[in-house]
Coordinates of C-alpha atoms and ligand atoms in Angstrom, one line a residue:
X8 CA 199.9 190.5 105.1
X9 CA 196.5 191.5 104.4
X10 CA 193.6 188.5 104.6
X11 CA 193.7 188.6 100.0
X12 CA 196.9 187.6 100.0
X13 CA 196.4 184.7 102.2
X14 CA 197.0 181.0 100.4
X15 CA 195.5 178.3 101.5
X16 CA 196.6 174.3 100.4
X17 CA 193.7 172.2 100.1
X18 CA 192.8 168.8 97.8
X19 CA 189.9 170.0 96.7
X20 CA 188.0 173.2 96.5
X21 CA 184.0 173.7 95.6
X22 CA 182.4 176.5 94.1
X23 CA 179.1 176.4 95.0
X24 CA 177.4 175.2 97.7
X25 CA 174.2 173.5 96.9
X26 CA 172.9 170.0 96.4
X27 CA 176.1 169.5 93.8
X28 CA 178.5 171.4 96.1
X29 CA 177.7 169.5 99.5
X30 CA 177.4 166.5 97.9
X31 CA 180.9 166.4 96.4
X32 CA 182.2 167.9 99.6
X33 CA 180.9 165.8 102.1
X34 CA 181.9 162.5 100.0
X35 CA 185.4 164.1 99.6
X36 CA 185.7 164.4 102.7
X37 CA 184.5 160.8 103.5
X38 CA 187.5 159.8 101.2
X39 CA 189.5 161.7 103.5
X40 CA 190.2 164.7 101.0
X41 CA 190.8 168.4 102.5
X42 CA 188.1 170.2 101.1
X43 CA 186.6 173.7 101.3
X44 CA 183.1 175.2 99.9
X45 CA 183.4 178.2 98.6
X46 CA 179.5 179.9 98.5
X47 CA 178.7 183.4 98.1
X48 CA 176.3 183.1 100.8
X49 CA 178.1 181.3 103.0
X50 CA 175.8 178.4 103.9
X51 CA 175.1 175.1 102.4
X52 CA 171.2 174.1 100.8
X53 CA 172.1 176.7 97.6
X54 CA 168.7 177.2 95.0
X55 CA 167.3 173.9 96.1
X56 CA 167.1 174.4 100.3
X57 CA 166.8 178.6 100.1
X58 CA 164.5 179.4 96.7
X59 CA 163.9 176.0 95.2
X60 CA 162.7 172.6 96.5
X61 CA 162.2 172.8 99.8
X62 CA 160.7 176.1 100.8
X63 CA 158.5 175.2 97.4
X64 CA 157.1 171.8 98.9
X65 CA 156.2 173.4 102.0
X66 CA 153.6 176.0 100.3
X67 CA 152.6 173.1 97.9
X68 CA 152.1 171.1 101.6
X69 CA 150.2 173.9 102.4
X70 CA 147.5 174.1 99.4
X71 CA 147.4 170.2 99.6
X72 CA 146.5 170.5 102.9
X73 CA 143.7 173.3 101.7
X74 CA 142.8 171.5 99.0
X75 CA 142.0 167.9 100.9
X76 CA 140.1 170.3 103.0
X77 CA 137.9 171.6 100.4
X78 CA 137.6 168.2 99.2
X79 CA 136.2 166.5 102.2
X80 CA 132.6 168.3 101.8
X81 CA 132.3 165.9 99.5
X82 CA 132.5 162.9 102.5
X83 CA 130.3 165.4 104.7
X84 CA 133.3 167.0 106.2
X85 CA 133.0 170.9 106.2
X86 CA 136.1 172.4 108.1
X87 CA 134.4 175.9 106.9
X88 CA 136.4 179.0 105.5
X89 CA 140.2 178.4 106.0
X90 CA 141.8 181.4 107.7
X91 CA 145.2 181.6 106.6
X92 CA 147.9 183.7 108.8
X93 CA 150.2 184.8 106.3
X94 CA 152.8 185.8 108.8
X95 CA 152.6 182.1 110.8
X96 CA 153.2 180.6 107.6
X97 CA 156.2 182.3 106.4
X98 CA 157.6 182.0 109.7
X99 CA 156.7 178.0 109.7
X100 CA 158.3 178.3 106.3
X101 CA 161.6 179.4 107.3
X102 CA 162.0 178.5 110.6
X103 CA 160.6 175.0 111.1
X104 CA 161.3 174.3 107.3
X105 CA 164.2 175.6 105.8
X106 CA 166.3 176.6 109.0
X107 CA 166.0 173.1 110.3
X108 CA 167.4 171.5 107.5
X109 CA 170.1 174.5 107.0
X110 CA 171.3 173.9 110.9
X111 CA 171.4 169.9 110.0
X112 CA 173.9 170.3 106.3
X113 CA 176.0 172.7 108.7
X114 CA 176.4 170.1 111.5
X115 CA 177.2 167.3 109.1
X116 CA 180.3 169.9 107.1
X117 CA 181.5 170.3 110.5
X118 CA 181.4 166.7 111.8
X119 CA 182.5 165.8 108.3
X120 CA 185.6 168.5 108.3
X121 CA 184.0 170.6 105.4
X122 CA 185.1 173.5 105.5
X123 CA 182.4 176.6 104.4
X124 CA 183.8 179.5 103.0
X125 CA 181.4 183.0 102.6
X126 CA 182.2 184.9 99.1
X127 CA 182.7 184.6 95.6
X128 CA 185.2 182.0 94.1
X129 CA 186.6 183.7 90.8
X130 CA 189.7 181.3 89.4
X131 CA 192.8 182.9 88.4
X132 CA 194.0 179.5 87.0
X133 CA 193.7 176.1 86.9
X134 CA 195.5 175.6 89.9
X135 CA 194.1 178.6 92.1
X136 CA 191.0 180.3 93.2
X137 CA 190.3 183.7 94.6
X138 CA 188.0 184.3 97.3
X139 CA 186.1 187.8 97.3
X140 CA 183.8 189.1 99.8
X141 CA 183.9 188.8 103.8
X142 CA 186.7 186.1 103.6
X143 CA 189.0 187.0 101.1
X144 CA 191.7 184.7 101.0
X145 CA 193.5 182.3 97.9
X146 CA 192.7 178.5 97.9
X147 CA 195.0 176.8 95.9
X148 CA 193.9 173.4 95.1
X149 CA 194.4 170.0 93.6
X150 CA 191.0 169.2 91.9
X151 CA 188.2 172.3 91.8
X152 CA 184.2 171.5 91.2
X153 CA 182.2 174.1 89.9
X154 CA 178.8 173.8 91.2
X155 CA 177.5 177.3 90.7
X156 CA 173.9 176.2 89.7
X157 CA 171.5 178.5 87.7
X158 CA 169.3 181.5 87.8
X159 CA 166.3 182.3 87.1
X160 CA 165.5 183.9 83.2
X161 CA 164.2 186.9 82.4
X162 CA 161.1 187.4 80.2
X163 CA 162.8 187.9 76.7
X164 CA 162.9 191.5 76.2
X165 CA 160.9 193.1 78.7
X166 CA 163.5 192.9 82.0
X167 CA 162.5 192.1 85.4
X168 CA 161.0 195.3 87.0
X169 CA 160.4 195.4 90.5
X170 CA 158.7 194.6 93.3
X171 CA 155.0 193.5 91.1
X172 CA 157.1 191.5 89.2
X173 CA 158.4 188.7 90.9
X174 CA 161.1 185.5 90.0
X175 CA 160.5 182.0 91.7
X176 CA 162.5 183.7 94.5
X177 CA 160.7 186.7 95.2
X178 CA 156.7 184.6 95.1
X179 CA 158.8 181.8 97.5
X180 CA 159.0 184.9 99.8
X181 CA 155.2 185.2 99.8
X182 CA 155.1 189.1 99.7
X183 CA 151.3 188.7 100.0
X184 CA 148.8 187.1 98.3
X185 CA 147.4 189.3 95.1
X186 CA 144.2 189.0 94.2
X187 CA 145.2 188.9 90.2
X188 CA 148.0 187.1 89.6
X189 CA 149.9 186.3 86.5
X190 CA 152.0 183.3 85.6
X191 CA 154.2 183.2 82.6
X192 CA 155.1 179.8 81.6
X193 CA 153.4 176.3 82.1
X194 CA 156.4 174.5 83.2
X195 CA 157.6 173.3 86.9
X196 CA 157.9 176.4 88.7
X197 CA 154.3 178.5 87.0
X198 CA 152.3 175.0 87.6
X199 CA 154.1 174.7 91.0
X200 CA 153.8 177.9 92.3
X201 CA 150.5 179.2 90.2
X202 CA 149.1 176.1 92.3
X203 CA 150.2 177.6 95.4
X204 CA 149.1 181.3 95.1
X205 CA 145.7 180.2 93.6
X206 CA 145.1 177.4 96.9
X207 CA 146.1 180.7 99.1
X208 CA 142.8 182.8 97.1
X209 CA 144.7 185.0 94.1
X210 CA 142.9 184.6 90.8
X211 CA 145.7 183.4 88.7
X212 CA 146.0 183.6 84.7
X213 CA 148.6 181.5 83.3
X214 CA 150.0 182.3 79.9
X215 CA 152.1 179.7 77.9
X216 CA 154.1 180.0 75.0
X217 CA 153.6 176.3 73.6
X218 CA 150.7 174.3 72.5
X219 CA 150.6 172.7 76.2
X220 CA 151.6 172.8 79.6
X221 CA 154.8 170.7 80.8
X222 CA 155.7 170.7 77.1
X223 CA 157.8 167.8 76.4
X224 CA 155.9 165.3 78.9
X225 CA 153.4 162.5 77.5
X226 CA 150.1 164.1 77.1
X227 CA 148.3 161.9 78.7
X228 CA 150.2 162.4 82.3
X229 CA 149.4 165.8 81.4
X230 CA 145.9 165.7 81.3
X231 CA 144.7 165.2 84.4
X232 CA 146.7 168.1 86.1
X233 CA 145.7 170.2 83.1
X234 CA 142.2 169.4 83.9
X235 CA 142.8 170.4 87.4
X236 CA 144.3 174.2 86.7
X237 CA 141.3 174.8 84.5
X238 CA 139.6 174.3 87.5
X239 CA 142.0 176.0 90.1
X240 CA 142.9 178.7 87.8
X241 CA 140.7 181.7 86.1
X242 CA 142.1 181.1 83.0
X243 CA 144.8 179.2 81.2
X244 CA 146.4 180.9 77.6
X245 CA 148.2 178.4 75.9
X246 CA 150.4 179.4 72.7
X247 CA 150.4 183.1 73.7
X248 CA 153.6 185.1 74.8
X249 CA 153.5 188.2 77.0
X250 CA 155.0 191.1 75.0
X251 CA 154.7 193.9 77.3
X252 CA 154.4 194.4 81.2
X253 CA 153.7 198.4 82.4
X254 CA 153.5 199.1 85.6
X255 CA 150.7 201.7 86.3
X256 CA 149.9 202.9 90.2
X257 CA 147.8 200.2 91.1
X258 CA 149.2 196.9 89.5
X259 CA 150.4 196.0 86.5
X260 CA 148.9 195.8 83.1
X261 CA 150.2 192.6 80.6
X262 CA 150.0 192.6 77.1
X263 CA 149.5 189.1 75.2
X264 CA 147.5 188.0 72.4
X265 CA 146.1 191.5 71.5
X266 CA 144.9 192.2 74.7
X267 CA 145.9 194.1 77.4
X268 CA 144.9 192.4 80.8
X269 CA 145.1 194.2 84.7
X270 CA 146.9 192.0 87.4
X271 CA 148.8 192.7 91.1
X272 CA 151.6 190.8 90.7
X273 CA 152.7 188.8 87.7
X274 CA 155.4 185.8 88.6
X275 CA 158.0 184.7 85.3
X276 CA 158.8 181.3 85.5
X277 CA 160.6 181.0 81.8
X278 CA 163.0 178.2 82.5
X279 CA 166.6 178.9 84.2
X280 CA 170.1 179.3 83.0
X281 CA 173.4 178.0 84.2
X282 CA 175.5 180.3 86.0
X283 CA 178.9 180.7 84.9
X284 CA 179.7 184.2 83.7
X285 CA 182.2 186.4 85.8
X286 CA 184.0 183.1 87.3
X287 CA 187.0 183.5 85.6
X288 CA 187.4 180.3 83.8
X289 CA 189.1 182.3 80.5
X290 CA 192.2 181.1 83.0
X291 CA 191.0 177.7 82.8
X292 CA 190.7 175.3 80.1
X293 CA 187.2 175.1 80.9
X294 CA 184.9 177.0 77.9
X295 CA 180.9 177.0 78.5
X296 CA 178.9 177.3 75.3
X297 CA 176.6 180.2 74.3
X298 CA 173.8 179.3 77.3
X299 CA 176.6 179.1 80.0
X300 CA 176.0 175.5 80.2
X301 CA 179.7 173.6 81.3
X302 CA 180.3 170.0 79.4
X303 CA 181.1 167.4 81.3
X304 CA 182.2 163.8 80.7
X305 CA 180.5 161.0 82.3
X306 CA 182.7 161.6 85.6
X307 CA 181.9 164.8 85.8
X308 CA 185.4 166.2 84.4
X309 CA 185.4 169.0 82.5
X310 CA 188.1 170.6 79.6
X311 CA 190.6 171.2 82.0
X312 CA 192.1 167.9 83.9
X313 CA 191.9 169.3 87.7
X314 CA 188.0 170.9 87.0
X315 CA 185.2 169.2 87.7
X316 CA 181.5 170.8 87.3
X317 CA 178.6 168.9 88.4
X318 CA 174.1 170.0 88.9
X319 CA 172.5 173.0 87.1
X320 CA 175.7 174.7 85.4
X321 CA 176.4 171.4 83.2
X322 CA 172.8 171.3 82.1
X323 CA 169.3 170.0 81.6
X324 CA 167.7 168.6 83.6
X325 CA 168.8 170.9 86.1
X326 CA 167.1 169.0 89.4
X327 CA 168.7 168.5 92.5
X328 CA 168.7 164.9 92.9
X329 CA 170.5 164.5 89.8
X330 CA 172.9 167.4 91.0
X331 CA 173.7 164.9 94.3
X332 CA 174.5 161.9 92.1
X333 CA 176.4 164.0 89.9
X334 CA 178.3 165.7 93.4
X335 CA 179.1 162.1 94.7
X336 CA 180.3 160.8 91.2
X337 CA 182.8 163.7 90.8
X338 CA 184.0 163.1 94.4
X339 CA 184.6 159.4 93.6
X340 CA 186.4 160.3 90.3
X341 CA 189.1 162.7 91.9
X342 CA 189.4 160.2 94.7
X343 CA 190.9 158.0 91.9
X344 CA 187.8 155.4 92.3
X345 CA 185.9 154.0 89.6
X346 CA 182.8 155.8 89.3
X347 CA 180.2 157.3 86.5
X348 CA 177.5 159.1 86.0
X349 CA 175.7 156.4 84.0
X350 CA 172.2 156.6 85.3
X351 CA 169.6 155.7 82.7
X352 CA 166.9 157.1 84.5
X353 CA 166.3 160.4 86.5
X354 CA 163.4 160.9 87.7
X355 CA 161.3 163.7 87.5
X356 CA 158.4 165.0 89.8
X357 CA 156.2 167.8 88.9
X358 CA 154.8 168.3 92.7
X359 CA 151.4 169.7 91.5
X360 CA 148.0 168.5 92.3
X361 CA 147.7 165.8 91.1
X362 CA 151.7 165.0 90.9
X363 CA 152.9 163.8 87.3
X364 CA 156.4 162.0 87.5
X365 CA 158.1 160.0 84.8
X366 CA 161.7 158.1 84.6
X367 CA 163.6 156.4 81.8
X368 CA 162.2 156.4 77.5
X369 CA 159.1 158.3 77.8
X370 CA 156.7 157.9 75.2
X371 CA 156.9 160.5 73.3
X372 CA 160.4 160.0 72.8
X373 CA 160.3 156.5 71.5
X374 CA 157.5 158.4 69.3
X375 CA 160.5 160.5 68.2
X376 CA 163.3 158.3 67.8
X377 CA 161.4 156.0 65.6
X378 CA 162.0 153.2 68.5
X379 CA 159.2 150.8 68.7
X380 CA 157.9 149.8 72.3
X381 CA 155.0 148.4 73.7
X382 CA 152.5 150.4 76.3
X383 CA 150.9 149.0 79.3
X384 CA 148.4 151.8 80.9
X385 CA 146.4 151.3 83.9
X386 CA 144.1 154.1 84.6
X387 CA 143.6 154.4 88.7
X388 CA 139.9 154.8 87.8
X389 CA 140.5 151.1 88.3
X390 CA 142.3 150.7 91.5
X391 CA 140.8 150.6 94.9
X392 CA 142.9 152.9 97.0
X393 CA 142.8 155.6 94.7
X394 CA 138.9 155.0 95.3
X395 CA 139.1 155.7 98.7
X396 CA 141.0 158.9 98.8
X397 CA 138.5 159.9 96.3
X398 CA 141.2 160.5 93.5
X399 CA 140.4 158.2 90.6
X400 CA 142.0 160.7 87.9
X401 CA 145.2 158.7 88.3
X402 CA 147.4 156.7 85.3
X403 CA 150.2 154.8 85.5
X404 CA 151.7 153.7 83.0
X405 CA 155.2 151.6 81.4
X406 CA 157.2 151.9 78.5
X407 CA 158.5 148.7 77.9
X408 CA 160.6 146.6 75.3
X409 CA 158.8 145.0 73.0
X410 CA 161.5 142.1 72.2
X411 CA 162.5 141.7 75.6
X412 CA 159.9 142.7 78.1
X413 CA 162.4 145.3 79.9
X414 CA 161.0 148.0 81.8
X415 CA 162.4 150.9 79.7
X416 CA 160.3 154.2 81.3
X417 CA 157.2 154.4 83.7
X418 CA 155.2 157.1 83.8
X419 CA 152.4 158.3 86.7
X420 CA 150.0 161.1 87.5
X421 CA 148.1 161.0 90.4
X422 CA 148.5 162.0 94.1
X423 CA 151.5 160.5 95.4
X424 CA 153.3 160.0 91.7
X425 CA 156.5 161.6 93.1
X426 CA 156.5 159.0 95.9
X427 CA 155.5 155.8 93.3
X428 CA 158.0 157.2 90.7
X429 CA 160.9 155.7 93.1
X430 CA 159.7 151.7 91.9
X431 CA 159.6 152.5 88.2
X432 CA 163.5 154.0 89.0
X433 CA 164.9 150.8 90.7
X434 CA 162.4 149.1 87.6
X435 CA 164.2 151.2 84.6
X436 CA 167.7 151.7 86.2
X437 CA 168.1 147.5 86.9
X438 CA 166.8 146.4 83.7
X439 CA 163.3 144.8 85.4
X440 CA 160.9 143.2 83.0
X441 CA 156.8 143.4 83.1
X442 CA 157.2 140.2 84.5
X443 CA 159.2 141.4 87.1
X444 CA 156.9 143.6 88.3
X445 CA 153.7 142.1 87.5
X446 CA 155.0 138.8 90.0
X447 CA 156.1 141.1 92.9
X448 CA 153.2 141.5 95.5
X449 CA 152.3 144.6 96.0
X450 CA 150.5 145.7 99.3
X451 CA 146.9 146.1 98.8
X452 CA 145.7 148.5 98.5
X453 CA 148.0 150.8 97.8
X454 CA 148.7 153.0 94.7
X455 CA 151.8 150.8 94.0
X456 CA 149.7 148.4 92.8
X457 CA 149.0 149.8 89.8
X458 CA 152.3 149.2 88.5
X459 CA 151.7 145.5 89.1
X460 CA 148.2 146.1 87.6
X461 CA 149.9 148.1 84.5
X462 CA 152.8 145.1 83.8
X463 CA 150.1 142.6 84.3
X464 CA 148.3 144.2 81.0
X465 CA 150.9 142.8 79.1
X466 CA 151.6 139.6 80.2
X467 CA 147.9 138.5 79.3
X468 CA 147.2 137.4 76.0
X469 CA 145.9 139.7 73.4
Ligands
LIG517 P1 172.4 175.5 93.3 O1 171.4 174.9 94.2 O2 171.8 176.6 92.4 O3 173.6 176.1 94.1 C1 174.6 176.9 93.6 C2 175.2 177.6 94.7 O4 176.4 178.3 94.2 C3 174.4 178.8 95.3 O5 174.4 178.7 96.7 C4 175.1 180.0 94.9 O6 175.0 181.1 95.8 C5 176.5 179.6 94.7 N1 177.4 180.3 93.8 C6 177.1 180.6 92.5 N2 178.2 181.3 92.0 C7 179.1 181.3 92.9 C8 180.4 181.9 93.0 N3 181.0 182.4 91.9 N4 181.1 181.7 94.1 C9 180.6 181.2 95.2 N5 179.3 180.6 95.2 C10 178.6 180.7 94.1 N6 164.7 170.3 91.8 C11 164.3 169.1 92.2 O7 164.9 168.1 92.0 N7 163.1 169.0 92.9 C12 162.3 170.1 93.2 O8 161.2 169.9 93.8 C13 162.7 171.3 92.7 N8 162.0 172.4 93.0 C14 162.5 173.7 92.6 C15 161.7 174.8 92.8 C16 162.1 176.0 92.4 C17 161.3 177.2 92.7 C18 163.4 176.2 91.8 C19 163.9 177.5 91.4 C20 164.2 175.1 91.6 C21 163.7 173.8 91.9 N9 164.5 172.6 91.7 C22 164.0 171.4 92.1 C23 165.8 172.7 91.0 C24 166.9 172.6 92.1 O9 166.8 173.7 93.0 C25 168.2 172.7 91.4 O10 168.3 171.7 90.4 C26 169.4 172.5 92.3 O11 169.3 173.4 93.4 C27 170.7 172.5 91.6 O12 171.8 172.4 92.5 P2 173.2 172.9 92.2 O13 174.1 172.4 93.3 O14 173.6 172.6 90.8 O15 173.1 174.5 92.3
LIG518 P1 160.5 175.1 82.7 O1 161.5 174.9 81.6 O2 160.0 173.9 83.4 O3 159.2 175.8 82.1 C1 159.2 177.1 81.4 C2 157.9 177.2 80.7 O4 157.9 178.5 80.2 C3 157.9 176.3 79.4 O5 156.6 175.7 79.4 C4 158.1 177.3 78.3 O6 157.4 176.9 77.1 C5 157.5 178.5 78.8 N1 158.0 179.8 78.3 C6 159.2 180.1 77.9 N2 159.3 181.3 77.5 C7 158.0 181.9 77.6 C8 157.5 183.1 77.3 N3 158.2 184.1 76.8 N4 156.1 183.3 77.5 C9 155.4 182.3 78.0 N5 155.9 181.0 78.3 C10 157.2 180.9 78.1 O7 161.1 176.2 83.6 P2 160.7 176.7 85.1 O8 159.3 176.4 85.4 O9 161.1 178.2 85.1 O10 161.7 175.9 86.0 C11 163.1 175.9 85.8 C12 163.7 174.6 86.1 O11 163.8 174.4 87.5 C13 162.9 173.4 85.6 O12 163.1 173.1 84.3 C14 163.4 172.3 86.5 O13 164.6 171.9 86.0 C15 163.6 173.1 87.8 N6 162.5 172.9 88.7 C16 162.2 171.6 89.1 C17 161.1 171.4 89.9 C18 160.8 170.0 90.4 O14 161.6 169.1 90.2 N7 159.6 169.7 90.9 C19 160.3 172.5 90.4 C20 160.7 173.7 90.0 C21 161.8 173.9 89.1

């Protein structure tokens, strides 16, 4: 018998070992299901642990770090030129970093009984899936989850060339750090990372397509971290698009706007799509629309009775947190428990400088859906702690229900937002009210308190 042909029993097999994957694995296996990961690298962490998150933060860490520095002449502090050893950090990066947490998910699968399969899973139906690669091998199962994440897009038109031209993967990698650099989108990743390379000394340009950065989000959590790129970065084009990139022997020239613009390196950070092509599920009941995004119900099932799909590959917002709940709610579901995926409010953390980070109704959708709400906005201008770091370019702010008072979406930019955002979540997803919040001490001082200071707003009389 040769190792293809070999059939393995289990309960449940898992496409996809990231957040979504090794979340639904380890809780299967908690629930005393069989279960097997199937990942084409053969490791757990997936996007978020190897070319997302967490190798991310630790460069944002980095130009926080550089930035406070550069800051503190301000106090009288002068640290002097930071010397920056390119080599240390990468090794830091990946060693200290992302290996750590890579050796700690493999310990739990095994003291869990996860098994971690290295190849591709391809289904042949919806009772069996192939293995290709270094293991080959058949798994057939009772319940599958497809967690196969996303990818990076490509610039529409144009391709990805190489080497100058880097993904969020290839500018994690820190090649070097160019002294032009050009970012193509205004979203997570370009502000993220454009932060980054410009804290490490490249001039960067960004380029956006819409009328803003972070389109979508509340303008005024925008602001501030708007008002900090212009500072950080040479220059920010908002409604432009880049229609051509031409590598010449030095660099790389950019076309947008009607002008044609030299840079080193140019990162594209145009959003991400869901990967499910070449996975076989023709064989399944399972049928992903024209972006490859899978629909789920609200347990995380799928078309087809024994598939499950949970993080990136089922949709916006694709974030890794939500990915875990999602992982643990399929689990629960083809345990037989009662469980959903009923969240109202996922929060989101843009981990710039300063942070923005938002939960639950934001404002401008109320705006959209015609659904009156009241606004309570406390700008850290205000708020003592934020004047002693020296950061007063803060807001915090709730969207709350004007009829009954409920906490219905907070909203926070400032240093330490992603941190904060965690009370207006437990605020949103138990149905607190202003009051709620407004009553509950707060340490002082401490940034929380502006979402005391913000509910307070509305409990006084107009
Ligand atoms: P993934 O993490 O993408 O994992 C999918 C896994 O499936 C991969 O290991 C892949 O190799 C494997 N796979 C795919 N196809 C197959 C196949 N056929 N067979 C076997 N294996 C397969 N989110 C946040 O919440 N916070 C952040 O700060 C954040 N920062 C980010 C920064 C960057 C630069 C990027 C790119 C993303 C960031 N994200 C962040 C998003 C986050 O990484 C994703 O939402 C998360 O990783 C999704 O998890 P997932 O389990 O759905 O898929
Ligand atoms: P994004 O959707 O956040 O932003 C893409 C930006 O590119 C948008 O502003 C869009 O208008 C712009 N754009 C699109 N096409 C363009 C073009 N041709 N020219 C110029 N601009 C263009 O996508 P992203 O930054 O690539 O990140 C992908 C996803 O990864 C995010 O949506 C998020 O789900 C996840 N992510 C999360 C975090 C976090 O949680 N902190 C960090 C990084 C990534």
């Amino acid at each position: 018998m040769v190792m293809g042909d070999l059939v393995r029993e289990v309960d449940v097999a898992i496409v996809g070992g990231g957040p979504g994957g090794y979340s639904a694995a380890f809780r299967c296996a908690e629930l005393g299901l069989e279960t097997a990961v199937v990942d084409a690298g053969r490791r757990l962490g997936g996007a978020c642990l190897w070319e997302g998150c967490i190798p991310s933060k630790a460069l944002l860490h980095v130009g926080a770090v550089l930035g406070e520095a550069e800051r503190a002449k301000e106090f009288g502090v002068d640290f002097g030129e930071p010397r920056i050893a390119l080599d240390t950090l990468r090794k830091w990066k990946a060693e200290r970093v992302v290996g750590r947490l890579a050796r700690g998910l493999a310990a739990v699968a095994k003291s869990k009984g996860v098994e971690v399969i290295g190849g591709r899973g391809v289904f042949e139906d919806s009772r069996t899936l192939r293995v290709e690669g270094d293991e080959p091998q058949k798994l057939r199962f009772t319940s599958a989850v497809v967690a196969t994440g996303s990818a990076p897009s490509p610039l529409p038109g144009l391709g990805l060339a190489p080497d100058r031209v880097m993904d969020s993967t290839a500018a994690l990698e820190l090649p070097d750090v160019p002294e032009r650099l050009l970012v193509v989108g205004g979203g997570y990743i370009g502000l993220e990372l454009g932060q980054v390379y410009a804290a490490l000394g490249s001039k960067v340009m960004l380029v956006e397509m819409t009328d803003g950065l972070l389109p979508g989000v509340d303008r005024d959590l925008v602001q501030p971290l708007a008002r900090q790129c212009e500072k950080l970065f040479v220059k920010i084009r908002l409604d432009t698009t880049v229609t051509s990139l031409r590598e010449t022997g030095s660099g790389i020239e950019a076309r947008f706007g009607g002008d044609t613009v030299a840079f080193d390196r140019v990162l594209v950070a145009v959003g991400r799509r869901a990967v499910s092509a070449d996975l076989g599920l023709e064989t399944t009941r399972v049928r992903p629309d024209a972006r490859g995004v899978i629909a789920v119900d609200e347990r995380c099932r799928t078309a087809d009775p024994r598939i499950w799909a949970v993080g990136d590959v089922t949709g916006e917002p694709m974030l890794a947190h939500r990915a875990m709940r999602q992982g643990k709610v399929a689990a629960e579901a083809i345990a037989g428990r009662p469980a959903a995926f009923d969240n109202v409010a996922v929060p989101a953390v843009v981990f710039t400088d300063p942070e923005v980070a938002w939960c639950g109704l934001t404002e401008s959708e109320a705006t959209r859906a015609g659904r009156p709400v009241r606004l309570a906005k406390f700008p850290w201008a205000a708020s003592g702690r934020a004047a002693t770091l020296g950061r007063s370019d803060g807001l915090t702010k709730l969207i709350v229900d004007p009829d009954t008072g409920r906490v219905l979406g907070v909203g926070i930019v400032g240093p330490g937002a992603g941190e904060l955002i965690a009370e207006g979540a437990v605020a949103v997803e138990t149905a607190l009210t202003v009051e709620d919040l407004a009553v509950t001490i707060h340490a002082h001082p401490t940034l929380s308190e502006t979402l005391m200071e913000a509910a307070e707003t509305l409990l006084r009389p107009a």
